Amino acid sequence: MTDPFNPYLPEVATILETVQETHNIMTFRVRFDDEAKMAAFKFGPGQVGQLSAPGIGESTFVINSPPTRMDYLQFSVMRTGEVTSKLHNLVAGDKVGVRAPLGKPFPVEDMKGKDIVFVGGGIGMAPLRTLFLYMLDNRADFGKIRLLYGARSPLDMAFSAELPEWTSRKDIETTLTIDREADGWEHKVGLIPNVLLEMAPSAENCVAITCGPPIMIKFTLEALKKLNFPDEQILTTLEKRMKCGIGICGRCNIGTSYVCVDGPVYTYAQLKALPNEL
Amino acid sequence: MAAKYISREKLPEWLKALAAERRVLVPVEEGGSVVFRAYDPAKTPVFGSDATAPPKGSIFPASQELFSFACGKEGEDVKPTLTLEAHTEAQPTVVFGSKPCGARGFLIFDRVYMGKKYPDPYYIAAREATVFVTMACDTVENTCFCHWVGSGPADAAGSDLLLTPVAGGYLVEAVSDKGAPFLDSPVLTDGSAKTAEAEAVKTKTREALGEAPDIANAPAALLERFDDMEFWRDQSDKCISCGACTYLCPTCYCFSITDEGSGLAGKRLRSWDACMHFQFTLEASGHNPRPTKAHRLKNRVGHKFSYYPTLHDGLIACCGCGRCVKSCPVSVDIREIVQNAVAKAKA
């Protein structure tokens, strides 16, 4: 009997490359060993995957490469526990397991023709990167694109190899900020919500997408409200402890909503309608 | 199909015949508890009272291999390899002598584990390979409340055969296509003379449970209390977060996934998990959306009587078996919590 589709069984993938982004964030570029499956693999910006180090376990990470660049799938992993520590010890050529895509992507079709403001903080830039690059690869479909990306210090900024390109492109407006002055830093200094208020993007026909530490999101939402962004035009992605990733194991629910299948992307309006259990 | 009859004396013969062809799980006493174990003619099954633990593990084992893995190095160029192997096949099984609540529990599982988007191959294989021969209750306990949740002491939902205790033996009725062929056993005789007596037993037992309170607005009432942490602290005051309520619950289906083994080979397992434990929702960042037992009990009761019914056509994710009440070391009573929420909403 042929084994039915097994949602628990990862695809075996090979690490093509690792990039040490910061002292505790490492990026992995992987491809499925089964080339036919790699060629057939489809996902939307914002969807996540379970990355596993067999023998240790698996954890959820956003696929932060865009679906327009399928040479590899990219995951950025902050070292926080057993699985992430094991992953950080892996090198190019090593094998990992991947279960993806899981969850729902950003509603990219609904965002076409609109202005976009990305507000990313720290590792929260990872879920934004996939959508940001997708939009750059389909630049004509979107209006004005602004990126506000902040971290504690220059050393905490992930994707630093890409920042010069992002800041120099004429068809987007990129603002980088750090919390406190640092030697050699030529960009903004200031907390993300304050810089956002200074930027004062118009909410007219504009969608704001934010992700970062909970405290940053809290004050960013307040800033967006001050700027008159309606709840439906604010998007974020949630992090929850997940195991199965397929809406069964029962730990990532907020009331009736399961972050692993109904999220991780939510509008602020949707979040407000859910019980208060973030 | 016409009902059959089996005398108590003939029951071991039927069990032996069934066990010759498949795994037969029956309730037996073990260490002071009644639990489901493979039929052993040397041990007398306990059919009178409800088992301490439900037959949940017959389809959803307490710990189950999802796949095995083997890492290796390939040839002289020492290229790492990783092979994964999964087995979803299930052993043909008869669960014999569970009460209706124990079998009904899987109706709640079915909605989740046989979902359209991610059907669970392990669960489905086990469900298809398992036949439930359920025994209608002829007595009730003060912890029973199956009639609150749309069930009852002779509820055949989720069962394949229903046995009803009558004088000298049991009336045997098929309630599913899967159960019907089992009536062909030569050990069974015509039961038409016993059907009226069986109906009387069913009616009498149902009457013994009394009237169920009106909890139709429980989903809304529980949500209404969501931010009332004083209410939840009151309800959870006694709770010691032991998790017995979840492990013994026929409808609790949450699990964890862990890897076992080290170095080059091992397996990935799923094991029962309990939402009453602090670690259940503890995130890698250290943040915990359910940091206190009040938050966790709120989720457990909310899931069973609000979130799940909202998602699944009003079906309550509780079979009313009362094990969580009977086995709680500090007498937390889910019936009281639901009623308290309903009463607050009405007040």
XYZ file of C-alpha atoms in Angstrom:
625
model
C 0.000 0.000 0.000
C 1.301 3.426 -0.848
C 1.725 5.530 2.232
C -0.927 8.279 2.244
C 0.297 11.863 2.436
C 1.923 12.157 5.804
C 1.906 15.708 7.178
C 4.339 14.764 9.961
C 7.051 13.447 7.678
C 9.577 16.125 6.708
C 11.252 16.442 3.353
C 14.949 15.773 3.571
C 16.852 18.901 2.559
C 20.486 19.862 2.249
C 21.945 23.074 3.630
C 23.521 24.909 0.696
C 24.855 27.815 2.675
C 24.732 29.398 6.109
C 25.054 33.096 6.883
C 25.902 34.353 10.379
C 23.577 37.344 10.481
C 24.223 38.505 14.047
C 25.789 36.992 17.133
C 22.666 34.860 17.669
C 20.889 34.715 14.292
C 21.965 32.366 11.543
C 20.409 32.056 8.107
C 20.103 28.684 6.366
C 19.605 28.251 2.638
C 18.267 24.796 1.889
C 16.974 22.743 -1.025
C 14.947 19.538 -0.902
C 17.015 16.541 -1.974
C 14.081 15.418 -4.107
C 14.456 17.804 -7.040
C 10.977 17.031 -8.389
C 9.465 18.085 -5.065
C 11.619 21.204 -5.009
C 10.471 22.099 -8.544
C 6.815 21.551 -7.595
C 7.055 23.394 -4.257
C 4.772 26.402 -4.016
C 4.232 28.813 -1.154
C 3.106 32.356 -0.474
C 5.034 35.103 1.348
C 4.441 34.738 5.089
C 3.971 30.981 5.191
C 6.096 29.078 7.653
C 7.859 25.751 7.867
C 9.030 23.377 10.538
C 12.783 22.997 10.324
C 14.124 19.929 12.064
C 17.392 18.607 13.300
C 16.597 14.888 13.641
C 17.375 13.645 17.109
C 16.687 17.022 18.678
C 13.346 18.140 17.253
C 11.753 20.762 15.082
C 10.744 24.403 15.393
C 8.709 26.837 13.327
C 10.326 29.521 11.190
C 9.030 31.689 8.392
C 10.306 30.911 4.911
C 11.974 34.287 4.499
C 13.045 33.918 0.889
C 10.333 34.977 -1.566
C 8.470 32.586 -3.872
C 9.937 34.552 -6.775
C 13.420 33.241 -5.922
C 13.300 29.492 -5.748
C 17.004 28.597 -5.869
C 16.632 27.765 -2.215
C 14.334 28.187 0.783
C 15.749 30.477 3.410
C 15.165 30.285 7.161
C 16.716 32.618 9.740
C 17.108 31.075 13.154
C 17.693 32.873 16.433
C 19.488 30.702 18.963
C 17.082 30.306 21.879
C 16.847 26.632 22.807
C 17.838 23.073 22.024
C 16.629 22.860 18.423
C 17.991 26.251 17.438
C 21.340 25.533 19.127
C 21.641 22.284 17.208
C 20.741 24.042 13.968
C 23.396 26.673 14.640
C 26.014 23.903 14.715
C 25.141 22.691 11.226
C 27.185 23.594 8.158
C 26.722 23.526 4.385
C 26.216 19.959 3.204
C 24.427 18.842 6.375
C 20.894 17.485 6.210
C 17.796 18.903 7.829
C 14.107 18.064 7.679
C 11.583 20.574 6.347
C 7.797 20.513 6.676
C 6.388 23.349 4.612
C 4.491 25.346 3.611
C 2.324 25.725 6.705
C -0.109 28.479 7.656
C -1.589 31.234 5.548
C 0.408 33.784 3.549
C 0.002 37.554 3.376
C -2.986 38.515 1.203
C -0.747 39.766 -1.611
C -3.538 40.004 -4.179
C -5.446 42.437 -1.939
C -2.328 44.564 -1.564
C -1.791 45.148 -5.268
C -2.114 48.778 -6.350
C -1.631 49.989 -2.786
C 1.164 51.807 -0.997
C 3.023 49.628 1.478
C 4.790 50.425 4.758
C 6.941 47.708 6.313
C 7.861 48.146 9.976
C 10.287 45.463 11.137
C 12.112 45.107 14.433
C 15.033 42.726 14.998
C 14.325 39.132 13.964
C 10.810 40.373 13.084
C 12.390 41.481 9.794
C 12.470 37.828 8.671
C 8.736 37.451 7.924
C 8.736 40.889 6.296
C 11.712 40.069 4.072
C 9.813 37.416 2.118
C 6.984 39.832 1.276
C 9.323 42.774 0.758
C 11.436 40.892 -1.807
C 8.327 39.465 -3.443
C 7.088 43.022 -3.943
C 10.445 44.202 -5.260
C 10.331 41.323 -7.756
C 6.834 42.451 -8.793
C 7.537 46.144 -8.313
C 5.002 47.448 -10.847
C 2.106 45.824 -8.968
C 2.489 48.063 -5.916
C 2.497 51.774 -5.164
C 5.012 53.501 -2.931
C 7.013 51.006 -0.853
C 8.593 52.112 2.426
C 10.676 49.984 4.745
C 11.424 50.949 8.321
C 13.773 48.427 9.864
C 15.214 48.798 13.329
C 17.354 46.879 15.759
C 18.972 47.507 19.116
C 22.400 48.156 17.586
C 24.093 47.838 14.182
C 25.368 44.411 15.267
C 21.810 43.231 15.837
C 20.685 43.974 12.282
C 20.069 40.816 10.272
C 20.324 40.754 6.482
C 23.133 43.348 6.691
C 24.542 42.173 3.351
C 21.331 43.333 1.696
C 20.955 46.663 3.463
C 23.182 48.708 1.086
C 21.027 47.616 -1.866
C 17.798 48.342 0.003
C 18.931 51.814 1.073
C 20.275 52.787 -2.358
C 17.320 51.705 -4.504
C 15.399 54.624 -5.905
C 12.073 52.832 -6.247
C 11.738 52.208 -2.516
C 12.293 54.276 0.607
C 14.318 52.509 3.243
C 14.885 53.869 6.748
C 17.173 52.054 9.149
C 17.251 52.871 12.824
C 18.973 51.748 16.010
C 17.947 52.390 19.602
C 21.078 54.295 20.701
C 24.001 56.094 19.025
C 26.789 53.815 17.809
C 30.155 54.544 16.235
C 30.056 54.611 12.449
C 26.239 54.443 12.211
C 25.064 56.721 9.425
C 21.336 56.111 9.659
C 18.587 57.042 12.101
C 18.789 56.702 15.851
C 15.506 56.268 17.698
C 12.851 53.783 18.678
C 10.868 52.378 15.774
C 7.432 53.801 16.747
C 8.915 57.303 17.114
C 10.719 57.093 13.776
C 7.505 55.848 12.200
C 5.638 58.893 13.531
C 8.350 61.142 12.075
C 8.045 59.404 8.709
C 4.278 59.936 8.938
C 3.195 57.733 6.025
C -0.285 58.504 4.755
C -2.860 55.829 5.556
C -4.652 56.618 2.317
C -4.696 53.456 0.167
C -1.796 52.123 2.220
C -1.177 48.833 4.034
C 1.180 48.645 7.009
C 2.888 45.367 7.857
C 4.676 45.057 11.168
C 6.566 42.365 12.985
C 8.999 42.421 15.882
C 9.175 41.982 19.648
C 5.768 42.281 21.390
C 6.627 45.615 23.021
C 7.653 47.093 19.667
C 4.473 45.839 18.019
C 2.378 47.336 20.819
C 3.792 50.825 20.362
C 3.942 50.505 16.563
C 0.214 49.753 16.548
C -0.368 52.864 18.663
C 1.688 54.922 16.203
C -0.205 53.492 13.227
C -3.492 54.378 14.914
C -2.222 57.933 15.462
C -1.473 58.005 11.743
C -5.111 56.966 11.120
C -4.416 53.496 9.720
C -7.680 51.511 9.906
C -7.404 48.123 11.676
C -8.053 46.294 8.397
C -4.988 47.954 6.818
C -2.555 46.763 9.482
C -1.062 43.303 9.138
C 1.177 41.356 11.457
C 2.392 37.801 11.898
C 2.223 36.006 15.213
C 4.617 33.687 16.898
C 3.253 30.881 19.044
C 4.633 27.682 20.362
C 3.732 25.145 17.680
C 4.319 21.438 17.433
C 2.252 19.844 14.702
C 1.826 22.962 12.558
C -1.379 21.502 11.102
C -4.044 22.553 13.590
C -4.248 19.331 15.603
C -1.888 19.252 18.592
C -3.759 22.081 20.283
C -1.281 24.538 21.762
C -1.290 27.565 19.443
C -4.982 28.436 19.570
C -6.314 31.829 20.524
C -9.941 30.912 21.154
C -11.192 29.326 17.954
C -8.258 30.490 15.832
C -5.228 28.243 15.368
C -2.154 30.310 14.565
C -0.523 27.437 12.663
C -3.360 27.140 10.138
C -5.487 30.295 10.451
C -2.377 32.499 10.888
C 0.373 33.379 11.353
C -0.689 36.413 9.291
C -3.554 38.398 10.822
C -4.982 41.848 10.324
C -5.206 43.982 13.448
C -8.999 43.851 12.991
C -8.908 40.038 13.142
C -6.716 40.076 16.242
C -9.044 42.461 18.009
C -11.950 40.073 17.386
C -10.081 37.188 19.063
C -9.966 36.626 22.820
C -7.145 38.538 24.457
C -4.537 35.793 24.782
C -1.422 36.852 22.911
C -30.506 -6.455 11.357
C -32.183 -8.513 14.075
C -30.702 -8.230 17.537
C -28.808 -11.159 19.037
C -28.272 -12.396 22.533
C -25.296 -13.772 24.404
C -25.348 -15.237 27.888
C -22.707 -14.200 30.441
C -21.314 -17.741 30.428
C -20.768 -17.659 26.679
C -19.011 -14.288 26.704
C -15.477 -15.728 27.215
C -16.040 -17.996 24.216
C -16.914 -15.005 22.043
C -13.936 -13.038 23.315
C -11.609 -15.988 22.668
C -12.913 -16.326 19.109
C -12.482 -12.607 18.484
C -9.005 -12.586 20.012
C -7.898 -15.421 17.737
C -8.061 -13.065 14.775
C -7.161 -9.651 16.125
C -6.181 -7.645 19.156
C -9.061 -7.507 21.609
C -8.875 -4.885 24.348
C -11.021 -5.372 27.447
C -11.248 -3.536 30.779
C -9.327 -5.405 33.478
C -8.183 -4.566 36.954
C -4.539 -3.616 37.240
C -2.962 -2.023 40.283
C -6.274 -0.896 41.698
C -7.432 0.712 38.439
C -9.531 -0.638 35.605
C -7.718 -0.224 32.308
C -8.001 -1.593 28.781
C -5.558 -4.415 28.081
C -5.230 -7.216 25.513
C -7.683 -10.006 26.329
C -6.203 -12.748 28.475
C -8.561 -15.685 29.233
C -6.905 -15.969 32.663
C -8.159 -12.512 33.677
C -11.840 -11.708 34.104
C -12.835 -8.469 32.377
C -14.575 -5.837 34.506
C -17.759 -5.013 32.638
C -19.936 -3.690 35.451
C -18.411 -0.331 36.308
C -16.763 2.151 33.989
C -13.010 1.798 33.477
C -10.695 4.177 35.355
C -9.034 5.139 32.071
C -10.970 5.262 28.798
C -9.960 3.218 25.740
C -8.324 6.351 24.254
C -5.003 4.592 23.702
C -6.590 1.971 21.435
C -6.543 4.474 18.575
C -4.411 7.266 19.969
C -1.540 5.619 21.865
C -0.001 7.490 24.785
C 3.217 7.471 22.798
C 3.525 6.633 19.135
C 6.305 6.624 16.575
C 5.755 9.060 13.718
C 8.885 7.984 11.860
C 12.361 6.679 12.404
C 15.449 8.430 11.162
C 18.961 7.364 10.357
C 21.846 9.682 9.633
C 24.931 8.450 7.868
C 28.012 9.341 5.946
C 28.126 8.326 2.323
C 31.245 6.677 0.874
C 34.682 8.197 0.988
C 33.580 11.758 0.365
C 31.811 11.583 3.733
C 28.642 13.203 2.501
C 25.984 13.215 5.211
C 22.763 11.316 4.506
C 19.411 11.319 6.218
C 16.725 8.700 5.686
C 13.267 8.823 7.202
C 10.840 5.937 7.427
C 7.215 6.123 8.512
C 4.746 3.335 9.183
C 1.117 4.270 9.488
C -0.396 0.760 9.355
C -2.603 -0.189 12.291
C -3.344 -3.457 14.000
C -6.914 -4.801 13.597
C -8.498 -4.268 17.006
C -11.750 -4.771 18.869
C -12.379 -2.588 21.899
C -14.788 -4.695 23.910
C -16.772 -3.423 26.848
C -16.172 0.294 26.847
C -19.084 2.421 28.038
C -20.737 4.661 25.411
C -18.792 7.705 26.615
C -15.455 6.001 25.954
C -16.393 5.209 22.350
C -18.097 8.556 21.771
C -14.855 10.334 22.619
C -13.527 9.484 19.191
C -16.327 11.450 17.516
C -14.614 14.524 18.925
C -11.234 13.299 17.660
C -12.665 12.532 14.199
C -13.482 16.163 13.433
C -9.881 17.158 14.094
C -7.869 14.126 13.005
C -9.887 13.387 9.877
C -9.985 17.040 8.781
C -10.012 17.836 5.084
C -6.751 19.739 4.861
C -4.435 17.566 6.947
C -5.964 14.139 7.530
C -3.841 12.270 10.057
C -2.744 8.963 8.498
C -1.871 7.302 11.814
C -5.227 8.092 13.374
C -7.233 7.202 10.294
C -5.541 3.826 9.886
C -6.161 2.969 13.545
C -9.754 4.219 13.452
C -10.527 2.125 10.391
C -8.919 -0.955 11.910
C -10.846 -0.701 15.184
C -14.310 -1.973 16.061
C -16.059 -0.765 19.196
C -18.238 -3.242 21.036
C -19.791 -0.956 23.595
C -21.766 -1.824 26.684
C -24.761 0.352 27.542
C -24.820 1.407 31.183
C -27.349 -0.095 33.577
C -26.150 1.964 36.532
C -25.063 5.568 36.845
C -22.549 7.279 39.090
C -22.866 10.719 40.630
C -20.017 11.888 38.406
C -21.815 10.890 35.179
C -23.161 13.734 33.065
C -23.279 12.336 29.535
C -26.855 13.609 29.192
C -25.574 17.213 29.473
C -23.565 16.921 26.271
C -26.061 15.290 23.924
C -25.184 11.720 24.862
C -26.723 9.137 27.173
C -26.140 5.778 28.868
C -27.165 3.855 25.740
C -25.641 6.265 23.217
C -24.362 4.208 20.291
C -22.662 7.106 18.473
C -19.091 6.092 17.753
C -19.801 2.416 18.445
C -20.150 -0.479 16.030
C -22.018 -2.908 18.288
C -24.063 -2.080 21.362
C -24.498 -4.594 24.161
C -27.238 -3.960 26.697
C -27.198 -5.877 29.991
C -30.345 -7.995 30.451
C -31.104 -10.899 32.789
C -28.496 -13.617 32.272
C -26.556 -11.848 29.535
C -26.598 -9.110 26.932
C -28.686 -8.029 23.992
C -26.313 -7.453 21.068
C -27.227 -4.893 18.401
C -25.244 -3.808 15.361
C -25.145 -0.039 14.969
C -22.748 0.282 12.016
C -21.894 -1.587 8.835
C -18.559 -2.368 10.415
C -20.278 -4.001 13.376
C -22.926 -5.989 11.459
C -20.725 -8.970 10.424
C -19.867 -9.609 14.069
C -23.468 -10.696 14.674
C -22.791 -13.778 12.538
C -20.827 -15.403 15.353
C -22.196 -18.868 16.182
C -21.873 -17.957 19.864
C -24.738 -15.489 19.514
C -28.359 -16.574 19.505
C -31.592 -14.884 18.500
C -32.237 -11.896 20.744
C -35.756 -10.900 19.724
C -37.203 -12.094 23.034
C -34.865 -9.751 24.925
C -35.335 -6.471 23.059
C -38.165 -5.170 25.233
C -36.173 -5.858 28.385
C -33.148 -4.088 26.901
C -35.249 -1.036 26.035
C -36.534 -0.942 29.596
C -32.952 -1.009 30.916
C -31.973 1.857 28.614
C -34.962 3.948 29.671
C -34.480 3.264 33.377
C -30.798 4.172 33.295
C -31.473 7.362 31.372
C -34.135 8.308 33.910
C -31.691 7.680 36.749
C -29.505 10.514 35.401
C -32.305 13.016 35.869
C -32.725 16.273 34.028
C -29.739 17.993 32.441
C -29.326 21.722 33.098
C -29.631 24.084 30.168
C -26.091 24.855 29.014
C -27.009 25.881 25.473
C -25.430 29.305 25.935
C -22.184 27.915 27.423
C -20.081 28.877 24.349
C -21.076 32.544 24.648
C -21.099 32.515 28.455
C -17.519 31.225 28.643
C -16.288 33.788 26.116
C -18.053 36.505 28.076
C -15.965 35.527 31.119
C -12.700 35.472 29.120
C -11.171 38.577 30.683
C -12.718 37.983 34.106
C -9.583 36.569 35.709
C -11.108 36.800 39.159
C -13.705 34.271 38.015
C -11.024 31.945 36.616
C -8.833 32.276 39.696
C -11.837 31.236 41.796
C -12.552 28.238 39.563
C -8.941 27.092 39.471
C -8.073 27.840 43.086
C -7.874 24.174 44.118
C -6.237 22.910 40.912
C -2.740 21.513 41.365
C -1.979 21.341 37.608
C -1.426 17.571 37.765
C -3.033 17.014 34.362
C -4.983 13.891 35.450
C -8.156 15.408 33.957
C -6.585 15.591 30.519
C -4.836 12.233 30.522
C -8.016 10.419 31.613
C -10.302 12.358 29.270
C -11.704 10.415 26.278
C -11.921 13.655 24.291
C -8.583 15.312 25.093
C -6.454 14.924 22.006
C -3.490 17.287 22.388
C -0.020 15.923 21.863
C 3.613 16.864 21.876
C 6.292 15.839 19.399
C 9.718 14.835 20.642
C 12.765 13.096 19.237
C 14.285 10.083 20.905
C 17.684 8.611 20.263
C 20.967 10.278 19.771
C 23.780 10.338 17.328
C 22.958 8.607 14.104
C 19.568 6.984 14.574
C 16.354 7.388 16.485
C 12.714 8.156 16.142
C 10.272 11.015 16.312
C 7.385 10.387 18.683
C 4.120 11.986 19.476
C 2.893 11.644 23.030
C -0.146 12.796 24.933
C 0.298 16.277 26.274
C -1.754 18.309 28.718
C -2.897 21.908 28.401
C -2.917 22.095 32.200
C 0.877 22.127 32.279
C 2.882 25.373 32.339
C 5.243 24.250 29.576
C 2.414 23.523 27.146
C 2.370 27.008 25.648
C 5.698 28.346 26.918
C 7.384 30.017 23.944
C 11.081 30.030 23.093
C 11.290 33.724 24.005
C 10.161 32.913 27.554
C 6.745 34.457 26.963
C 3.799 32.309 28.028
C 0.303 33.270 26.858
C -1.183 31.026 29.581
C 1.090 31.767 32.526
C -1.172 30.713 35.422
C -3.342 27.708 36.151
C -6.349 30.047 35.890
C -5.403 30.820 32.265
C -4.892 27.137 31.550
C -8.149 25.952 33.096
C -9.927 28.700 31.184
C -8.539 27.300 27.958
C -9.435 23.709 28.849
C -13.048 24.495 29.710
C -13.269 27.070 26.914
C -11.972 24.577 24.370
C -14.445 21.881 25.342
C -17.562 23.983 25.793
C -16.955 27.019 23.572
C -14.188 26.975 20.941
C -14.669 23.404 19.748
C -18.494 23.578 19.521
C -18.168 26.893 17.676
C -15.910 25.265 15.097
C -17.760 21.934 14.894
C -21.508 22.472 14.505
C -22.218 22.746 18.211
C -20.653 19.397 19.106
C -19.376 19.680 22.690
C -15.825 18.350 23.123
C -16.771 16.477 26.283
C -18.515 13.120 26.515
C -19.671 13.600 30.099
C -17.907 10.514 31.416
C -16.983 12.350 34.612
C -13.465 10.923 34.864
C -12.021 14.414 35.302
C -14.368 14.897 38.252
C -13.918 11.449 39.773
C -10.129 11.339 39.445
C -9.284 14.922 40.300
C -7.267 14.786 43.535
C -8.712 18.121 44.676
C -12.284 17.809 43.361
C -12.280 20.387 40.587
C -15.640 19.849 38.870
C -15.988 20.936 35.240
C -19.783 20.809 35.583
C -19.691 23.490 38.260
C -17.384 25.702 36.199
C -19.640 25.564 33.146
C -22.728 26.179 35.260
C -21.049 29.066 37.085
C -20.195 30.712 33.767
C -23.721 30.166 32.463
C -25.214 31.555 35.689
C -22.981 34.657 35.551
C -24.058 35.290 31.964
C -27.725 35.070 32.942
C -27.294 37.263 36.010
